[in-house]
Coordinates of C-alpha atoms and ligand atoms in Angstrom, one line a residue:
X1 CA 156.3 174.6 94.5
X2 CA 155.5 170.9 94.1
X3 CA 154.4 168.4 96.4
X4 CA 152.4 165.2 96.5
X5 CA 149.6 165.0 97.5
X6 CA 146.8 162.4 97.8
X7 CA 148.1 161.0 94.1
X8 CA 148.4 164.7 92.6
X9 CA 150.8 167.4 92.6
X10 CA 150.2 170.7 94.5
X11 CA 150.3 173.8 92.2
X12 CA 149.3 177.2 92.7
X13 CA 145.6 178.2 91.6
X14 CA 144.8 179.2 88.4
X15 CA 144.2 183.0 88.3
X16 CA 143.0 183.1 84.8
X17 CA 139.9 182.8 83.6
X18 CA 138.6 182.0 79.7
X19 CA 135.1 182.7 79.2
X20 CA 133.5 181.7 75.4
X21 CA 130.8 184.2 74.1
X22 CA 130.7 183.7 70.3
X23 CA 128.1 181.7 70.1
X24 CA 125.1 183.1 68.2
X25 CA 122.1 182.8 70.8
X26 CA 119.8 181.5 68.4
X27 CA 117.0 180.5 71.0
X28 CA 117.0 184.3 72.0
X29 CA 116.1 185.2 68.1
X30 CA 115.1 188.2 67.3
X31 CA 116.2 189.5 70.5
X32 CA 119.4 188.3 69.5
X33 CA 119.8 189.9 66.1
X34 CA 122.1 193.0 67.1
X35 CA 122.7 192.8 71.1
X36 CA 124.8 189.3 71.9
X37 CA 122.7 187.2 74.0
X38 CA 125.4 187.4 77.0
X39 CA 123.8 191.3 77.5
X40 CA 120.4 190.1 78.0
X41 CA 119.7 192.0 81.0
X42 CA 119.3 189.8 84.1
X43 CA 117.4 192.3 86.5
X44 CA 119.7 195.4 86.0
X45 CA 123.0 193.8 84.5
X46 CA 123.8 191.9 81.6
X47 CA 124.1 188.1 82.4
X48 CA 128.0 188.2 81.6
X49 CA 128.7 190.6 84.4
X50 CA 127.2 188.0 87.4
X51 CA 129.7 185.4 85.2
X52 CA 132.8 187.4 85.8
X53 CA 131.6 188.6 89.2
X54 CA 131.8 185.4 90.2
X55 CA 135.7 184.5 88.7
X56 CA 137.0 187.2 90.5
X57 CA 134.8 186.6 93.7
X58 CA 137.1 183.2 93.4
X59 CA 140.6 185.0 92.5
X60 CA 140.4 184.7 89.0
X61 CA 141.7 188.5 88.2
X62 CA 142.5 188.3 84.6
X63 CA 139.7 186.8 81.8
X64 CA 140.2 186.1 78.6
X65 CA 136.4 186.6 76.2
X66 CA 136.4 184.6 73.1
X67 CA 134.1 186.7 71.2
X68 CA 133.1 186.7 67.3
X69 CA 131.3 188.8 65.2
X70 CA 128.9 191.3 66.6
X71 CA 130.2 190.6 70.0
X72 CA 131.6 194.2 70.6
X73 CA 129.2 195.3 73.3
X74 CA 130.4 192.7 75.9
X75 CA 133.8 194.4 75.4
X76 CA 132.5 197.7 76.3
X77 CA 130.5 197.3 78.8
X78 CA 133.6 196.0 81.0
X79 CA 135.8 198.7 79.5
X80 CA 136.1 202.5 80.9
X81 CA 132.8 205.2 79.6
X82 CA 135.2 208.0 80.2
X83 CA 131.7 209.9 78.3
X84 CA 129.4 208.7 80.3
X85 CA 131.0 208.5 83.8
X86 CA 132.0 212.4 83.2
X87 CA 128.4 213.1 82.8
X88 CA 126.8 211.2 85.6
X89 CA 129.3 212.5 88.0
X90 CA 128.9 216.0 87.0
X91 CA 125.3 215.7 87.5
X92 CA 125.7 214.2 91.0
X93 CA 124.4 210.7 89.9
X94 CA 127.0 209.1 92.3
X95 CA 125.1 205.6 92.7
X96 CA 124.9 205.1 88.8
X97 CA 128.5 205.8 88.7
X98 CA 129.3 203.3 90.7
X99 CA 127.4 200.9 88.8
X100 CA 129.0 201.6 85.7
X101 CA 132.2 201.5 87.1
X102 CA 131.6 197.9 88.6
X103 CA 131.5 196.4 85.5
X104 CA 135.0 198.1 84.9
X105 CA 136.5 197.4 87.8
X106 CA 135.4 193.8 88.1
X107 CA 138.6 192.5 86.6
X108 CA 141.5 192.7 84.1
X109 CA 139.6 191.8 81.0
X110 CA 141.3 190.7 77.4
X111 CA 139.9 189.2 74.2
X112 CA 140.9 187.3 71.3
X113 CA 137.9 186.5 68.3
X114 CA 137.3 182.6 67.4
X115 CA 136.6 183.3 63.7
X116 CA 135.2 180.9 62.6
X117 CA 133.1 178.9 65.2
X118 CA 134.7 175.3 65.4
X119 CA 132.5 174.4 69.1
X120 CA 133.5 174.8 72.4
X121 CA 136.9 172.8 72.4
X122 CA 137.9 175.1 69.9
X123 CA 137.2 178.4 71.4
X124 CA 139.0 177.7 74.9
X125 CA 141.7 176.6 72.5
X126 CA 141.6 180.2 71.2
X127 CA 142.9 181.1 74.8
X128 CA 145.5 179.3 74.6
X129 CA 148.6 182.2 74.0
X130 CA 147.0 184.6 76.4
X131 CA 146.7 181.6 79.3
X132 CA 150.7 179.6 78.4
X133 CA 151.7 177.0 80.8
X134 CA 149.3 177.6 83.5
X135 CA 145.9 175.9 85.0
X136 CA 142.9 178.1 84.3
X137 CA 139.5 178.2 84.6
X138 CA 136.3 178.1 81.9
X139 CA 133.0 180.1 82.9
X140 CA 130.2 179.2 80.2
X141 CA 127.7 182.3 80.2
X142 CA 124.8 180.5 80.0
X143 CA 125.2 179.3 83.6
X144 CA 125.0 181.4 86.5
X145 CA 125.8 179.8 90.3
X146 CA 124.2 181.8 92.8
X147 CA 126.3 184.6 94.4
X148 CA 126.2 183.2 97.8
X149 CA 127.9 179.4 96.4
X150 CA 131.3 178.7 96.6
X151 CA 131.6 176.0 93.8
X152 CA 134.1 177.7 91.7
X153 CA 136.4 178.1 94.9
X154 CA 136.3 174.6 95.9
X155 CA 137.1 173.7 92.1
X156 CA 140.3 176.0 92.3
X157 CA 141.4 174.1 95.9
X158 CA 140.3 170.5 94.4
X159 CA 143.0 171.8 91.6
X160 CA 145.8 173.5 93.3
X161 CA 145.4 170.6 96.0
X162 CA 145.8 167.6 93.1
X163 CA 146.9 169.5 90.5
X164 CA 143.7 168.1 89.0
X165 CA 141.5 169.6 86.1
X166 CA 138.3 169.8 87.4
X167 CA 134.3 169.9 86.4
X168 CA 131.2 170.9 88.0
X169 CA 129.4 168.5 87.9
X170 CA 125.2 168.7 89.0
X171 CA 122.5 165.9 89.6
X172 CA 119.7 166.6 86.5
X173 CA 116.6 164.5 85.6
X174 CA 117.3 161.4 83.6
X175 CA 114.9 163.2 80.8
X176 CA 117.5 166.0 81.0
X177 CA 121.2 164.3 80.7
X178 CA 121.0 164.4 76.4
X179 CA 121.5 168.5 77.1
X180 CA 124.6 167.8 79.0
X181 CA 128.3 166.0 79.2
X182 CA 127.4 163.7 81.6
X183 CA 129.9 162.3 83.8
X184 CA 131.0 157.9 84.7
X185 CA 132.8 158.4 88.2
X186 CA 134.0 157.3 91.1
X187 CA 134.3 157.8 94.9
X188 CA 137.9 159.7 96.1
X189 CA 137.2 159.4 99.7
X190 CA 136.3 163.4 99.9
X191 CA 133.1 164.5 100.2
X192 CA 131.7 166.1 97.1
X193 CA 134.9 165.1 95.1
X194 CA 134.7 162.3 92.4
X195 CA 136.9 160.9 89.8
X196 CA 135.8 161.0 86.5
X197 CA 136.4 157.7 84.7
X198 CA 134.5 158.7 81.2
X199 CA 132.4 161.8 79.8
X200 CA 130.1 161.7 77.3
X201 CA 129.1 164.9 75.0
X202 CA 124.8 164.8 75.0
X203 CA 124.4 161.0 75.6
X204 CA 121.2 159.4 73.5
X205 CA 118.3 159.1 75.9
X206 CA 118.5 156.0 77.9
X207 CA 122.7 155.8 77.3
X208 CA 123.9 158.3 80.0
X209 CA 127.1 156.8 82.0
X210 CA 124.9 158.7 85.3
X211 CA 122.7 161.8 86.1
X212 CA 125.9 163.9 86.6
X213 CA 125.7 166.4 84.2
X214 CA 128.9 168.7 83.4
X215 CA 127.8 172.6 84.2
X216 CA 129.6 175.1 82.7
X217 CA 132.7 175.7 85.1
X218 CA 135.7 174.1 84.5
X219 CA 139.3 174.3 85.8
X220 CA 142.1 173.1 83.4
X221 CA 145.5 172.0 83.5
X222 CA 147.3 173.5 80.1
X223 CA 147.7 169.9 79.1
X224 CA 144.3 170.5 77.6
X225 CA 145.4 172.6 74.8
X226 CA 147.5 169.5 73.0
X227 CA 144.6 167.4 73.1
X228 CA 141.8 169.8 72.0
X229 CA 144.4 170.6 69.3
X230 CA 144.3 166.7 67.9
X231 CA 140.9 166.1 69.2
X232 CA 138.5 165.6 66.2
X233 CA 134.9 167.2 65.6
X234 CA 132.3 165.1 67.7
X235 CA 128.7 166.0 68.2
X236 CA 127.2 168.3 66.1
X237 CA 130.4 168.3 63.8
X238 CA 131.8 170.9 66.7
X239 CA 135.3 170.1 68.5
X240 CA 134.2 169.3 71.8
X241 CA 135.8 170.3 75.3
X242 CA 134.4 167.2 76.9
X243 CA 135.9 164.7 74.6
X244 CA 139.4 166.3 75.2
X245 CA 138.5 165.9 78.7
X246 CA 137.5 162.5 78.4
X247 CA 141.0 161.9 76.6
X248 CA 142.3 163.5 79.8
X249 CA 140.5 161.2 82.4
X250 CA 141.7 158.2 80.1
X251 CA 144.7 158.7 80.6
X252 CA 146.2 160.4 84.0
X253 CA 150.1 160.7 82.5
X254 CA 148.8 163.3 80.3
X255 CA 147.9 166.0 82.6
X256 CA 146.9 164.4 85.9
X257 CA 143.7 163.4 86.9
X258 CA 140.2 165.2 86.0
X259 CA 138.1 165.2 89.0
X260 CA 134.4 166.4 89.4
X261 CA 132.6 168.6 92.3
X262 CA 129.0 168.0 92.9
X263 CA 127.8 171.1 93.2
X264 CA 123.9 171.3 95.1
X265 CA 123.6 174.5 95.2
X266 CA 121.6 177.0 93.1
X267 CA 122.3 176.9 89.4
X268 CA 120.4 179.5 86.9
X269 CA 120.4 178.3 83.0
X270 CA 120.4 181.6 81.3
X271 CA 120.2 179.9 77.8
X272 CA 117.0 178.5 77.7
X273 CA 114.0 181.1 77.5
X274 CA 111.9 179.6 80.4
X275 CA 114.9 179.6 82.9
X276 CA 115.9 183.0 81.7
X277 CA 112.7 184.3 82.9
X278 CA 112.2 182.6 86.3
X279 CA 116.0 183.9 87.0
X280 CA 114.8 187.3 86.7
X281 CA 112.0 186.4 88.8
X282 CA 114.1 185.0 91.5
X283 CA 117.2 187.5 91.5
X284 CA 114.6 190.4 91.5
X285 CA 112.2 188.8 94.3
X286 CA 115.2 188.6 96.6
X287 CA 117.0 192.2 95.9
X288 CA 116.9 194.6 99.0
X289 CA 115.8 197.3 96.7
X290 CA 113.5 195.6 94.9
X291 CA 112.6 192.6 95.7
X292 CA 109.6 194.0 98.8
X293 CA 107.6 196.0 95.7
X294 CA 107.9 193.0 93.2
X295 CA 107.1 190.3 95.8
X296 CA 104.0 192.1 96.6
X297 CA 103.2 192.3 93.2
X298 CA 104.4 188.9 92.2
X299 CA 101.9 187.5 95.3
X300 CA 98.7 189.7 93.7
X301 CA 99.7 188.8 90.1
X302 CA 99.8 185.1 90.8
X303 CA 96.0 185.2 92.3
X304 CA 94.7 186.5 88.6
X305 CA 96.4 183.3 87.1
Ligands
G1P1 C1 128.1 172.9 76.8 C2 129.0 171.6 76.9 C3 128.3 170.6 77.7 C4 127.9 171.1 79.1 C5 127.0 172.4 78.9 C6 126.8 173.0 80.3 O1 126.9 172.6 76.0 O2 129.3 171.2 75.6 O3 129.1 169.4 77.9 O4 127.2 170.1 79.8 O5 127.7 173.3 78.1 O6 125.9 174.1 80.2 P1 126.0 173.7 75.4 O7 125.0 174.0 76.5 O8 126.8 174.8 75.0 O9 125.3 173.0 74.2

């Protein structure tokens, strides 16, 4: 199924999807202590249930959590409550049991543990046996992309198109891009589509290559996996994804090109405890069961401030 294509090779689109949620959640302490952070409710669902919403929303039927320790509540909530759904349907709760079964439904979900926590490169490097010698995708679960975008689509056509790997890539402050991989590029002639020449992991102030900040949705050629298996710790003494990317954009004979979509859309940061509560704002203000009651309120409540 090959063909060329504007440099690249055409390949199917990845239907897999590893998403990491080992990492501690430190700046949600103590609400962090016993629940992961990725079950911080978001309105009325943990914030990991939008994040695979939205991989199979694009195709991606089968995802791969890299948990670690203390982790085991993301893996119930998307298995089966044979308990619970027994009870709400024999009280007649049929709404509520079509909530909980969402979460089942919402695709064929797997794990594997990280151990020891070696840094992002490391734990999509933990996916590595269940994904093999296919293109997949990487959903960080700090980020959510608003329901109504279609970045994560466009990423799996830029790569089945160009047998490309591919980053999101979003315009951020120049007082922001030391949070960030931030992106050098160039123009491909598509709109929205650029090349990425270098990537830096959290660039000093005043270094950044650009404003282009990496967000957390990538989609991978399998390539990856040699290179983040001989790519050495970098910032933070943590094995980065973005320096094996930056290997791959170095050098295209490894595993084709790495290409970026701008994405200008709406982008919710989940991780950081001011952005976590205007999300919950905005997703609440704009439910059709809610949101009328809580705008009201918002609109009183912002007159006593
Ligand atoms: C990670 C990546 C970084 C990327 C960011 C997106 O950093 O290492 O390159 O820009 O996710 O959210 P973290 O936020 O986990 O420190």
């Amino acid at each position: 199924m090959t063909a060329e294509n504007q440099g690249g090779t055409q390949q199917r689109r990845a239907v897999k999807a590893v998403v990491p949620v080992a990492g501690l959640g430190t700046r949600f302490l103590p609400a962090t202590k016993a629940v992961p952070k990725e079950m911080l409710p978001v309105v009325d669902r943990p914030a990991i249930q939008y994040v695979l919403e939205e991989a199979s929303g694009a195709g991606l039927s089968d995802v791969l959590l890299v948990t670690g320790s203390g982790k085991g509540a993301i893996e119930d909530h998307f298995d089966a409550a044979p308990y619970l759904e027994s009870r709400l349907a024999a009280d007649g709760k049929d709404a509520l049991l079509a909530s909980v079964r969402e979460a089942t439904g919402v695709a064929d979900v797997h794990s594997v543990r990280q151990g020891v926590p070696r840094g992002l490169g490391h734990a999509v490097l933990c996916g590595r046996e269940h994904v093999g010698d296919e293109p997949f995708a990487v959903l960080l679960g700090d980020d959510l992309i608003d329901a109504d975008e279609d970045l994560l689509s466009r990423m799996l056509d830029v790569q089945a198109a160009r047998g490309a790997s591919v980053v999101a890539l979003l315009e951020v402050p120049a007082d922001r891009t030391h949070l960030y991989g931030v992106a050098e590029v160039e123009a491909t002639g598509e709109d929205g589509v650029v090349r990425i020449t270098g990537l830096v992991e959290k660039p000093e102030p005043g270094t950044s290559p650009s404003n282009l900040a990496v967000i957390g949705r990538y989609v991978l050629q399998p390539g990856v996996f040699d290179v983040l298996a001989r790519t050495a710790p970098g910032r933070g003494n943590e094995i980065q994804l973005t320096d094996a990317l930056e290997t791959l954009a170095a050098d295209e004979s490894i595993a084709g090109p790495v290409l970026g979509v701008v994405f200008r859309g709406r982008r919710f940061d989940t991780g950081d405890k001011l952005e976590y509560l205007k999300t919950v704002v905005t997703l609440a203000s704009e439910r059709d069961d809610l949101g009328p009651a809580f705008r009201t309120w918002l609109n009183d409540f912002s007159k006593t401030l």
